[in-house]
Amino acid sequence: MTKTVAETQQFMRDSLPRYYDESRIAGNIIDREAEELARISASAYDVLDQFYIGTATWGLTRWEKIFGITTDPVKTYEQRREVLRGKLRGVGRVNAELIENVAAAYANGEVDVTPNIASYTLTITFVGVFGVPAQIDILKETLREIIPAHLAIDYVFRFFTYAELTALNLTYGEIAATGKTYDDIYNRRF
């Protein structure tokens, strides 16, 4: 954890003999050195953050190069991290657990994978979130890369039903007053 400039200044002052307390020159030197030490410390921690997908920012480009992903600077850091986590989780023997892991990385929620051996189909049901995940196209592409080609993939999404909405016992005016759009309500961002 990096120290603030003020904490570093106080530490440095506490480390000096007391006769420097009244010296403006020594105080000025301590202030400038504390600022520089804080800057160096912040830079070191910033570099350390790039070693982890969850905290990387400018280092995401390097991670994407490692995984063979084309960098899309239009996407947010979190969207780029989702893609990287999906790729990272997509390594290993292909089974329902691996597919659930990869899909959950993109959906930000729990998924259920149901194989139907007779019809050579996998059904992926998004049970932890409502609506269609923001990066569904990338998820489909990633899963297509790891799931054997002879298996079809069906995606099942959950939406907020009219019955669930009426069960809230809210009037139309109360719902309209929330400022939520139809899409927000349908995808249960209500």
mmCIF file of C-alpha atoms in Angstrom:
data_model
loop_
_atom_site.group_PDB
_atom_site.id
_atom_site.type_symbol
_atom_site.label_atom_id
_atom_site.label_comp_id
_atom_site.label_asym_id
_atom_site.label_seq_id
_atom_site.Cartn_x
_atom_site.Cartn_y
_atom_site.Cartn_z
ATOM 1 C CA MET A 1 0.000 0.000 0.000
ATOM 2 C CA THR A 2 1.400 3.351 -0.971
ATOM 3 C CA LYS A 3 1.724 6.085 1.605
ATOM 4 C CA THR A 4 0.391 9.558 0.968
ATOM 5 C CA VAL A 5 2.790 12.454 0.568
ATOM 6 C CA ALA A 6 1.790 13.726 4.020
ATOM 7 C CA GLU A 7 2.454 10.322 5.634
ATOM 8 C CA THR A 8 5.849 10.116 3.941
ATOM 9 C CA GLN A 9 6.721 13.653 5.027
ATOM 10 C CA GLN A 10 5.758 12.882 8.626
ATOM 11 C CA PHE A 11 7.774 9.642 8.599
ATOM 12 C CA MET A 12 10.817 11.469 7.246
ATOM 13 C CA ARG A 13 10.488 14.276 9.824
ATOM 14 C CA ASP A 14 10.117 11.732 12.631
ATOM 15 C CA SER A 15 13.327 10.039 11.453
ATOM 16 C CA LEU A 16 15.434 13.197 11.690
ATOM 17 C CA PRO A 17 16.994 14.676 14.827
ATOM 18 C CA ARG A 18 14.725 17.274 16.511
ATOM 19 C CA TYR A 19 17.067 20.194 15.729
ATOM 20 C CA TYR A 20 15.900 19.970 12.061
ATOM 21 C CA ASP A 21 12.287 20.694 13.087
ATOM 22 C CA GLU A 22 12.729 24.461 12.792
ATOM 23 C CA SER A 23 14.862 24.399 9.617
ATOM 24 C CA ARG A 24 12.959 25.676 6.576
ATOM 25 C CA ILE A 25 15.675 24.265 4.295
ATOM 26 C CA ALA A 26 15.403 20.774 5.781
ATOM 27 C CA GLY A 27 11.583 21.032 5.664
ATOM 28 C CA ASN A 28 11.691 22.035 2.001
ATOM 29 C CA ILE A 29 14.036 19.147 1.148
ATOM 30 C CA ILE A 30 11.800 16.687 3.004
ATOM 31 C CA ASP A 31 8.695 18.002 1.209
ATOM 32 C CA ARG A 32 10.275 17.669 -2.254
ATOM 33 C CA GLU A 33 11.747 14.221 -1.528
ATOM 34 C CA ALA A 34 8.447 12.983 -0.069
ATOM 35 C CA GLU A 35 6.628 14.064 -3.243
ATOM 36 C CA GLU A 36 9.156 12.235 -5.407
ATOM 37 C CA LEU A 37 9.043 9.094 -3.230
ATOM 38 C CA ALA A 38 5.227 9.085 -3.424
ATOM 39 C CA ARG A 39 5.404 9.414 -7.223
ATOM 40 C CA ILE A 40 7.916 6.563 -7.510
ATOM 41 C CA SER A 41 5.874 4.393 -5.167
ATOM 42 C CA ALA A 42 2.667 5.032 -7.132
ATOM 43 C CA SER A 43 4.478 4.180 -10.386
ATOM 44 C CA ALA A 44 5.808 0.936 -8.919
ATOM 45 C CA TYR A 45 2.337 -0.091 -7.745
ATOM 46 C CA ASP A 46 0.896 0.835 -11.146
ATOM 47 C CA VAL A 47 3.384 -1.504 -12.830
ATOM 48 C CA LEU A 48 2.517 -4.240 -10.324
ATOM 49 C CA ASP A 49 -1.194 -3.810 -11.160
ATOM 50 C CA GLN A 50 -0.450 -4.711 -14.790
ATOM 51 C CA PHE A 51 0.583 -8.242 -13.757
ATOM 52 C CA TYR A 52 -3.039 -9.104 -12.905
ATOM 53 C CA ILE A 53 -5.959 -9.084 -15.338
ATOM 54 C CA GLY A 54 -8.307 -7.749 -12.669
ATOM 55 C CA THR A 55 -6.271 -4.580 -12.091
ATOM 56 C CA ALA A 56 -4.464 -4.083 -15.407
ATOM 57 C CA THR A 57 -5.178 -0.936 -17.417
ATOM 58 C CA TRP A 58 -2.481 0.008 -19.907
ATOM 59 C CA GLY A 59 -1.119 -3.562 -19.562
ATOM 60 C CA LEU A 60 -4.301 -5.098 -21.004
ATOM 61 C CA THR A 61 -2.804 -4.743 -24.485
ATOM 62 C CA ARG A 62 0.030 -7.061 -23.458
ATOM 63 C CA TRP A 63 -2.433 -9.583 -21.980
ATOM 64 C CA GLU A 64 -4.467 -9.481 -25.202
ATOM 65 C CA LYS A 65 -1.321 -10.119 -27.241
ATOM 66 C CA ILE A 66 -0.485 -13.138 -25.038
ATOM 67 C CA PHE A 67 -3.953 -14.617 -25.637
ATOM 68 C CA GLY A 68 -4.047 -13.716 -29.344
ATOM 69 C CA ILE A 69 -6.897 -11.240 -28.957
ATOM 70 C CA THR A 70 -7.196 -8.163 -31.137
ATOM 71 C CA THR A 71 -7.166 -5.059 -28.959
ATOM 72 C CA ASP A 72 -10.370 -3.039 -29.171
ATOM 73 C CA PRO A 73 -9.664 0.369 -27.592
ATOM 74 C CA VAL A 74 -13.362 1.297 -27.823
ATOM 75 C CA LYS A 75 -14.230 -1.268 -25.142
ATOM 76 C CA THR A 76 -13.993 -0.431 -21.467
ATOM 77 C CA TYR A 77 -11.281 -1.947 -19.318
ATOM 78 C CA GLU A 78 -13.873 -4.215 -17.678
ATOM 79 C CA GLN A 79 -15.175 -5.490 -21.037
ATOM 80 C CA ARG A 80 -11.621 -6.252 -22.140
ATOM 81 C CA ARG A 81 -10.976 -8.030 -18.818
ATOM 82 C CA GLU A 82 -14.086 -10.191 -19.349
ATOM 83 C CA VAL A 83 -12.706 -11.386 -22.673
ATOM 84 C CA LEU A 84 -9.332 -12.149 -21.095
ATOM 85 C CA ARG A 85 -10.892 -13.995 -18.136
ATOM 86 C CA GLY A 86 -12.962 -16.041 -20.575
ATOM 87 C CA LYS A 87 -9.861 -16.997 -22.526
ATOM 88 C CA LEU A 88 -8.005 -17.803 -19.322
ATOM 89 C CA ARG A 89 -10.836 -19.998 -18.043
ATOM 90 C CA GLY A 90 -11.213 -21.680 -21.423
ATOM 91 C CA VAL A 91 -8.051 -23.719 -21.029
ATOM 92 C CA GLY A 92 -8.312 -27.390 -20.136
ATOM 93 C CA ARG A 93 -10.492 -30.435 -20.764
ATOM 94 C CA VAL A 94 -13.847 -29.409 -22.219
ATOM 95 C CA ASN A 95 -16.632 -30.320 -19.805
ATOM 96 C CA ALA A 96 -19.738 -28.646 -18.381
ATOM 97 C CA GLU A 97 -17.748 -27.072 -15.545
ATOM 98 C CA LEU A 98 -15.254 -25.458 -17.936
ATOM 99 C CA ILE A 99 -18.056 -24.125 -20.143
ATOM 100 C CA GLU A 100 -19.907 -22.744 -17.093
ATOM 101 C CA ASN A 101 -16.691 -21.056 -15.936
ATOM 102 C CA VAL A 102 -16.071 -19.411 -19.307
ATOM 103 C CA ALA A 103 -19.688 -18.322 -19.777
ATOM 104 C CA ALA A 104 -19.868 -16.909 -16.247
ATOM 105 C CA ALA A 105 -16.836 -14.715 -16.980
ATOM 106 C CA TYR A 106 -18.749 -12.955 -19.766
ATOM 107 C CA ALA A 107 -22.217 -12.981 -18.227
ATOM 108 C CA ASN A 108 -21.185 -11.673 -14.804
ATOM 109 C CA GLY A 109 -23.402 -14.300 -13.283
ATOM 110 C CA GLU A 110 -24.199 -17.949 -12.908
ATOM 111 C CA VAL A 111 -24.930 -20.144 -15.915
ATOM 112 C CA ASP A 112 -26.177 -23.690 -16.206
ATOM 113 C CA VAL A 113 -24.900 -26.047 -18.928
ATOM 114 C CA THR A 114 -27.157 -28.948 -19.890
ATOM 115 C CA PRO A 115 -25.863 -31.456 -22.425
ATOM 116 C CA ASN A 116 -28.362 -33.315 -24.598
ATOM 117 C CA ILE A 117 -26.343 -36.203 -25.937
ATOM 118 C CA ALA A 118 -29.129 -37.571 -28.173
ATOM 119 C CA SER A 119 -29.426 -34.338 -30.159
ATOM 120 C CA TYR A 120 -25.733 -33.349 -29.906
ATOM 121 C CA THR A 121 -26.701 -30.085 -28.250
ATOM 122 C CA LEU A 122 -25.523 -28.054 -25.281
ATOM 123 C CA THR A 123 -28.023 -25.692 -23.674
ATOM 124 C CA ILE A 124 -26.505 -22.760 -21.842
ATOM 125 C CA THR A 125 -29.000 -21.086 -19.527
ATOM 126 C CA PHE A 126 -28.162 -17.751 -17.940
ATOM 127 C CA VAL A 127 -29.623 -18.140 -14.451
ATOM 128 C CA GLY A 128 -27.666 -15.513 -12.533
ATOM 129 C CA VAL A 129 -28.597 -12.492 -14.651
ATOM 130 C CA PHE A 130 -31.621 -11.271 -16.551
ATOM 131 C CA GLY A 131 -31.526 -10.306 -20.197
ATOM 132 C CA VAL A 132 -28.843 -10.818 -22.795
ATOM 133 C CA PRO A 133 -25.257 -10.279 -21.538
ATOM 134 C CA ALA A 134 -23.561 -7.241 -23.055
ATOM 135 C CA GLN A 135 -20.794 -9.268 -24.700
ATOM 136 C CA ILE A 136 -22.890 -12.197 -25.938
ATOM 137 C CA ASP A 137 -21.294 -12.193 -29.407
ATOM 138 C CA ILE A 138 -17.791 -12.531 -27.973
ATOM 139 C CA LEU A 139 -19.013 -15.231 -25.580
ATOM 140 C CA LYS A 140 -20.537 -17.186 -28.467
ATOM 141 C CA GLU A 141 -17.298 -16.893 -30.421
ATOM 142 C CA THR A 142 -15.196 -18.028 -27.446
ATOM 143 C CA LEU A 143 -17.452 -20.986 -26.663
ATOM 144 C CA ARG A 144 -17.478 -22.006 -30.312
ATOM 145 C CA GLU A 145 -13.680 -22.163 -30.148
ATOM 146 C CA ILE A 146 -13.605 -24.505 -27.130
ATOM 147 C CA ILE A 147 -16.728 -26.656 -27.649
ATOM 148 C CA PRO A 148 -16.301 -29.511 -30.148
ATOM 149 C CA ALA A 149 -17.636 -28.592 -33.592
ATOM 150 C CA HIS A 150 -20.165 -31.447 -33.759
ATOM 151 C CA LEU A 151 -22.146 -29.998 -30.832
ATOM 152 C CA ALA A 152 -24.784 -27.322 -31.376
ATOM 153 C CA ILE A 153 -25.186 -24.626 -28.739
ATOM 154 C CA ASP A 154 -28.548 -23.247 -27.598
ATOM 155 C CA TYR A 155 -28.641 -20.127 -25.434
ATOM 156 C CA VAL A 156 -31.502 -19.514 -23.008
ATOM 157 C CA PHE A 157 -31.968 -16.100 -21.426
ATOM 158 C CA ARG A 158 -34.196 -15.053 -18.543
ATOM 159 C CA PHE A 159 -36.345 -11.961 -18.716
ATOM 160 C CA PHE A 160 -38.634 -10.193 -16.274
ATOM 161 C CA THR A 161 -42.125 -11.476 -17.048
ATOM 162 C CA TYR A 162 -45.373 -9.595 -16.810
ATOM 163 C CA ALA A 163 -46.489 -11.943 -14.008
ATOM 164 C CA GLU A 164 -43.344 -11.057 -11.998
ATOM 165 C CA LEU A 165 -43.954 -7.359 -12.599
ATOM 166 C CA THR A 166 -47.586 -7.505 -11.453
ATOM 167 C CA ALA A 167 -46.529 -9.484 -8.370
ATOM 168 C CA LEU A 168 -44.657 -6.349 -7.218
ATOM 169 C CA ASN A 169 -48.066 -4.665 -6.675
ATOM 170 C CA LEU A 170 -46.919 -1.376 -8.159
ATOM 171 C CA THR A 171 -49.103 0.962 -10.169
ATOM 172 C CA TYR A 172 -48.138 2.117 -13.622
ATOM 173 C CA GLY A 173 -47.449 5.574 -12.157
ATOM 174 C CA GLU A 174 -45.076 4.133 -9.536
ATOM 175 C CA ILE A 175 -43.188 2.180 -12.199
ATOM 176 C CA ALA A 176 -43.047 5.195 -14.534
ATOM 177 C CA ALA A 177 -41.750 7.353 -11.665
ATOM 178 C CA THR A 178 -38.629 5.186 -11.413
ATOM 179 C CA GLY A 179 -37.471 6.551 -14.785
ATOM 180 C CA LYS A 180 -36.624 3.049 -15.993
ATOM 181 C CA THR A 181 -37.096 2.244 -19.658
ATOM 182 C CA TYR A 182 -38.986 -0.743 -20.996
ATOM 183 C CA ASP A 183 -35.626 -2.372 -21.755
ATOM 184 C CA ASP A 184 -34.447 -1.802 -18.171
ATOM 185 C CA ILE A 185 -37.569 -3.439 -16.778
ATOM 186 C CA TYR A 186 -37.571 -6.307 -19.295
ATOM 187 C CA ASN A 187 -33.937 -7.117 -18.505
ATOM 188 C CA ARG A 188 -34.649 -6.753 -14.764
ATOM 189 C CA ARG A 189 -32.533 -3.718 -14.152
ATOM 190 C CA PHE A 190 -35.500 -2.559 -12.091
#
